[in-house]
Tab-separated table of N, CA and C and ligand atoms in Angstrom:
chain	number	residue	atom	x	y	z
A	227	MET	N	0.840	-1.200	0.000
A	227	MET	CA	0.000	0.000	0.000
A	227	MET	C	0.874	1.247	0.000
A	228	PRO	N	0.675	2.139	-0.935
A	228	PRO	CA	1.536	3.341	-1.001
A	228	PRO	C	1.157	4.377	0.047
A	229	ILE	N	2.124	5.149	0.443
A	229	ILE	CA	1.871	6.272	1.348
A	229	ILE	C	1.736	7.531	0.508
A	230	TYR	N	0.617	8.202	0.692
A	230	TYR	CA	0.394	9.441	-0.035
A	230	TYR	C	0.674	10.621	0.877
A	231	GLU	N	1.299	11.636	0.295
A	231	GLU	CA	1.578	12.847	1.056
A	231	GLU	C	0.605	13.932	0.628
A	232	TYR	N	0.059	14.594	1.611
A	232	TYR	CA	-0.867	15.687	1.336
A	232	TYR	C	-0.357	16.961	1.967
A	233	ARG	N	-0.707	18.062	1.336
A	233	ARG	CA	-0.390	19.364	1.937
A	233	ARG	C	-1.580	20.291	1.750
A	234	CYS	N	-1.937	20.915	2.839
A	234	CYS	CA	-3.068	21.843	2.811
A	234	CYS	C	-2.651	23.143	2.124
A	235	LYS	N	-3.513	23.606	1.203
A	235	LYS	CA	-3.192	24.832	0.482
A	235	LYS	C	-3.342	26.062	1.364
A	236	VAL	N	-4.187	25.949	2.365
A	236	VAL	CA	-4.519	27.137	3.163
A	236	VAL	C	-3.633	27.269	4.394
A	237	CYS	N	-3.599	26.231	5.242
A	237	CYS	CA	-2.837	26.370	6.492
A	237	CYS	C	-1.453	25.733	6.393
A	238	GLY	N	-1.162	25.032	5.291
A	238	GLY	CA	0.165	24.463	5.101
A	238	GLY	C	0.395	23.170	5.861
A	239	TYR	N	-0.618	22.641	6.466
A	239	TYR	CA	-0.490	21.404	7.241
A	239	TYR	C	-0.176	20.234	6.304
A	240	ALA	N	0.938	19.541	6.550
A	240	ALA	CA	1.356	18.417	5.713
A	240	ALA	C	1.208	17.128	6.495
A	241	PHE	N	0.710	16.095	5.836
A	241	PHE	CA	0.527	14.816	6.518
A	241	PHE	C	0.608	13.685	5.503
A	242	GLU	N	0.833	12.494	6.018
A	242	GLU	CA	0.917	11.312	5.167
A	242	GLU	C	-0.235	10.377	5.497
A	243	ARG	N	-0.695	9.665	4.482
A	243	ARG	CA	-1.806	8.755	4.702
A	243	ARG	C	-1.556	7.469	3.920
A	244	LEU	N	-1.574	6.369	4.622
A	244	LEU	CA	-1.400	5.067	3.979
A	244	LEU	C	-2.732	4.642	3.382
A	245	GLN	N	-2.775	4.520	2.055
A	245	GLN	CA	-4.043	4.222	1.387
A	245	GLN	C	-3.834	3.202	0.280
A	246	PRO	N	-4.805	2.350	0.067
A	246	PRO	CA	-4.736	1.490	-1.112
A	246	PRO	C	-4.861	2.326	-2.375
A	247	ILE	N	-4.285	1.819	-3.479
A	247	ILE	CA	-4.289	2.588	-4.719
A	247	ILE	C	-5.711	2.906	-5.167
A	248	SER	N	-6.632	1.988	-4.887
A	248	SER	CA	-8.007	2.156	-5.337
A	248	SER	C	-8.772	3.176	-4.498
A	249	ALA	N	-8.199	3.581	-3.372
A	249	ALA	CA	-8.917	4.502	-2.485
A	249	ALA	C	-8.979	5.901	-3.077
A	250	GLU	N	-10.038	6.616	-2.720
A	250	GLU	CA	-10.174	7.994	-3.173
A	250	GLU	C	-9.174	8.871	-2.430
A	251	PRO	N	-8.533	9.797	-3.119
A	251	PRO	CA	-7.617	10.708	-2.427
A	251	PRO	C	-8.377	11.628	-1.481
A	252	LEU	N	-7.712	11.996	-0.404
A	252	LEU	CA	-8.338	12.922	0.540
A	252	LEU	C	-8.488	14.294	-0.115
A	253	ARG	N	-9.554	14.961	0.247
A	253	ARG	CA	-9.795	16.272	-0.355
A	253	ARG	C	-9.752	17.382	0.674
A	254	ARG	N	-9.924	17.003	1.941
A	254	ARG	CA	-10.058	18.046	2.957
A	254	ARG	C	-8.941	17.952	3.996
A	255	CYS	N	-8.456	19.081	4.392
A	255	CYS	CA	-7.478	19.150	5.463
A	255	CYS	C	-8.132	18.756	6.784
A	256	PRO	N	-7.495	17.835	7.530
A	256	PRO	CA	-8.083	17.432	8.811
A	256	PRO	C	-8.044	18.547	9.848
A	257	LYS	N	-7.252	19.558	9.613
A	257	LYS	CA	-7.147	20.653	10.584
A	257	LYS	C	-8.164	21.749	10.325
A	258	CYS	N	-8.224	22.206	9.063
A	258	CYS	CA	-9.065	23.374	8.798
A	258	CYS	C	-10.162	23.084	7.779
A	259	GLY	N	-10.148	21.891	7.160
A	259	GLY	CA	-11.231	21.534	6.247
A	259	GLY	C	-11.089	22.131	4.854
A	260	SER	N	-9.966	22.759	4.568
A	260	SER	CA	-9.743	23.329	3.242
A	260	SER	C	-9.243	22.254	2.292
A	261	PRO	N	-9.337	22.509	0.981
A	261	PRO	CA	-8.849	21.523	0.012
A	261	PRO	C	-7.358	21.255	0.172
A	262	VAL	N	-6.957	19.970	0.056
A	262	VAL	CA	-5.550	19.621	0.170
A	262	VAL	C	-5.023	19.181	-1.188
A	263	LYS	N	-3.719	19.319	-1.360
A	263	LYS	CA	-3.060	18.900	-2.589
A	263	LYS	C	-2.291	17.619	-2.301
A	264	ARG	N	-2.438	16.623	-3.163
A	264	ARG	CA	-1.700	15.384	-2.961
A	264	ARG	C	-0.343	15.475	-3.656
A	265	LEU	N	0.702	15.215	-2.917
A	265	LEU	CA	2.047	15.190	-3.490
A	265	LEU	C	2.337	13.766	-3.933
A	266	ILE	N	2.573	13.605	-5.220
A	266	ILE	CA	2.674	12.259	-5.774
A	266	ILE	C	4.112	11.758	-5.725
A	267	GLY	N	4.285	10.459	-5.519
A	267	GLY	CA	5.575	9.826	-5.799
A	267	GLY	C	6.337	9.297	-4.602
A	268	THR	N	5.919	9.588	-3.386
A	268	THR	CA	6.713	9.159	-2.231
A	268	THR	C	6.868	7.638	-2.194
A	269	GLY	N	5.739	6.947	-2.113
A	269	GLY	CA	5.799	5.493	-1.984
A	269	GLY	C	6.346	4.826	-3.224
A	270	ILE	N	5.922	5.315	-4.398
A	270	ILE	CA	6.342	4.689	-5.653
A	270	ILE	C	7.836	4.885	-5.868
A	271	GLY	N	8.361	6.036	-5.510
A	271	GLY	CA	9.788	6.309	-5.662
A	271	GLY	C	10.634	5.320	-4.872
A	272	VAL	N	10.174	4.967	-3.712
A	272	VAL	CA	10.908	4.012	-2.885
A	272	VAL	C	10.975	2.653	-3.576
A	273	ILE	N	9.894	2.258	-4.209
A	273	ILE	CA	9.849	0.963	-4.884
A	273	ILE	C	10.846	0.943	-6.052
A	274	PHE	N	10.921	2.027	-6.807
A	274	PHE	CA	11.853	2.082	-7.932
A	274	PHE	C	13.293	1.997	-7.453
A	275	LYS	N	13.598	2.697	-6.380
A	275	LYS	CA	14.939	2.671	-5.817
A	275	LYS	C	15.303	1.250	-5.411
A	276	GLY	N	14.347	0.564	-4.792
A	276	GLY	CA	14.596	-0.788	-4.298
A	276	GLY	C	14.957	-1.744	-5.416
A	277	SER	N	14.237	-1.660	-6.533
A	277	SER	CA	14.511	-2.570	-7.636
A	277	SER	C	15.871	-2.263	-8.250
A	278	GLY	N	16.260	-1.002	-8.259
A	278	GLY	CA	17.570	-0.616	-8.775
A	278	GLY	C	18.688	-1.203	-7.925
A	279	PHE	N	18.511	-1.130	-6.621
A	279	PHE	CA	19.497	-1.708	-5.716
A	279	PHE	C	19.600	-3.208	-5.933
A	280	TYR	N	18.476	-3.845	-6.154
A	280	TYR	CA	18.466	-5.291	-6.341
A	280	TYR	C	19.296	-5.663	-7.568
A	281	GLU	N	19.159	-4.881	-8.623
A	281	GLU	CA	19.862	-5.195	-9.865
A	281	GLU	C	21.381	-5.110	-9.668
A	282	THR	N	21.836	-4.028	-9.051
A	282	THR	CA	23.278	-3.871	-8.842
A	282	THR	C	23.802	-4.944	-7.894
A	283	ASP	N	22.994	-5.276	-6.901
A	283	ASP	CA	23.404	-6.301	-5.949
A	283	ASP	C	23.553	-7.651	-6.649
A	284	TYR	N	22.651	-7.932	-7.556
A	284	TYR	CA	22.683	-9.211	-8.279
A	284	TYR	C	23.943	-9.299	-9.139
A	285	LYS	N	24.248	-8.206	-9.836
A	285	LYS	CA	25.434	-8.204	-10.694
A	285	LYS	C	26.713	-8.396	-9.866
A	286	ARG	N	26.741	-7.717	-8.714
A	286	ARG	CA	27.922	-7.796	-7.868
A	286	ARG	C	28.130	-9.242	-7.384
A	287	LYS	N	27.039	-9.880	-7.005
A	287	LYS	CA	27.112	-11.262	-6.529
A	287	LYS	C	27.664	-12.171	-7.625
A	288	ASP	N	27.209	-11.917	-8.854
A	288	ASP	CA	27.596	-12.752	-9.983
A	288	ASP	C	29.106	-12.696	-10.206
A	289	SER	N	29.660	-11.470	-10.231
A	289	SER	CA	31.093	-11.333	-10.469
A	289	SER	C	31.899	-11.875	-9.291
A	290	ALA	N	31.332	-11.783	-8.107
A	290	ALA	CA	32.029	-12.272	-6.925
A	290	ALA	C	32.157	-13.792	-6.967
A	291	SER	N	31.108	-14.470	-7.415
A	291	SER	CA	31.154	-15.930	-7.474
A	291	SER	C	32.145	-16.377	-8.553
A	292	GLU	N	32.249	-15.609	-9.612
A	292	GLU	CA	33.199	-15.935	-10.664
A	292	GLU	C	34.636	-15.798	-10.149
A	293	LEU	N	34.834	-14.752	-9.350
A	293	LEU	CA	36.148	-14.500	-8.778
A	293	LEU	C	36.584	-15.671	-7.887
A	294	SER	N	35.667	-16.145	-7.050
A	294	SER	CA	36.011	-17.234	-6.134
A	294	SER	C	36.251	-18.534	-6.909
A	295	ARG	N	35.598	-18.661	-8.052
A	295	ARG	CA	35.784	-19.863	-8.848
A	295	ARG	C	37.201	-19.893	-9.436
A	296	THR	N	37.670	-18.746	-9.941
A	296	THR	CA	39.021	-18.658	-10.467
A	296	THR	C	40.050	-18.946	-9.391
A	297	LYS	N	39.766	-18.427	-8.194
A	297	LYS	CA	40.668	-18.630	-7.061
A	297	LYS	C	40.771	-20.130	-6.747
A	298	ASN	N	39.641	-20.804	-6.775
A	298	ASN	CA	39.607	-22.219	-6.438
A	298	ASN	C	40.404	-23.064	-7.443
A	299	SER	N	40.253	-22.732	-8.730
A	299	SER	CA	40.952	-23.530	-9.742
A	299	SER	C	42.465	-23.325	-9.619
A	300	LYS	N	42.858	-22.117	-9.205
A	300	LYS	CA	44.271	-21.841	-9.012
A	300	LYS	C	44.842	-22.718	-7.886
A	301	THR	N	44.069	-22.769	-6.800
A	301	THR	CA	44.497	-23.553	-5.637
A	301	THR	C	44.603	-25.038	-6.010
A	302	ASN	N	43.664	-25.464	-6.848
A	302	ASN	CA	43.683	-26.876	-7.250
A	302	ASN	C	44.942	-27.222	-8.067
A	303	LYS	N	45.314	-26.271	-8.932
A	303	LYS	CA	46.476	-26.529	-9.774
A	303	LYS	C	47.763	-26.635	-8.951
A	304	SER	N	47.911	-25.716	-8.014
A	304	SER	CA	49.154	-25.651	-7.241
A	304	SER	C	49.308	-26.857	-6.310
A	305	SER	N	48.190	-27.433	-5.876
A	305	SER	CA	48.326	-28.526	-4.907
A	305	SER	C	48.370	-29.910	-5.524
B	671	ZN	ZN1	-5.499	23.201	6.525
């Protein structure tokens, strides 16, 4: 479930609300009842970052296993 960030246009009150994607966005400030603006991207941005980290981590693991394999064959030859 993504976290949506809202900011009140009138009093400036900012808050976050955990909502399912299908849920209607909040329209009213809980403090003063004025219309609020939804700031998009907080939760989704985190998900994109996570997948990027996963990709680099996977590549690093791959080269590391190759390195240890070369090391092992060297040890086998010498002994
Ligand atoms: Zn307000």
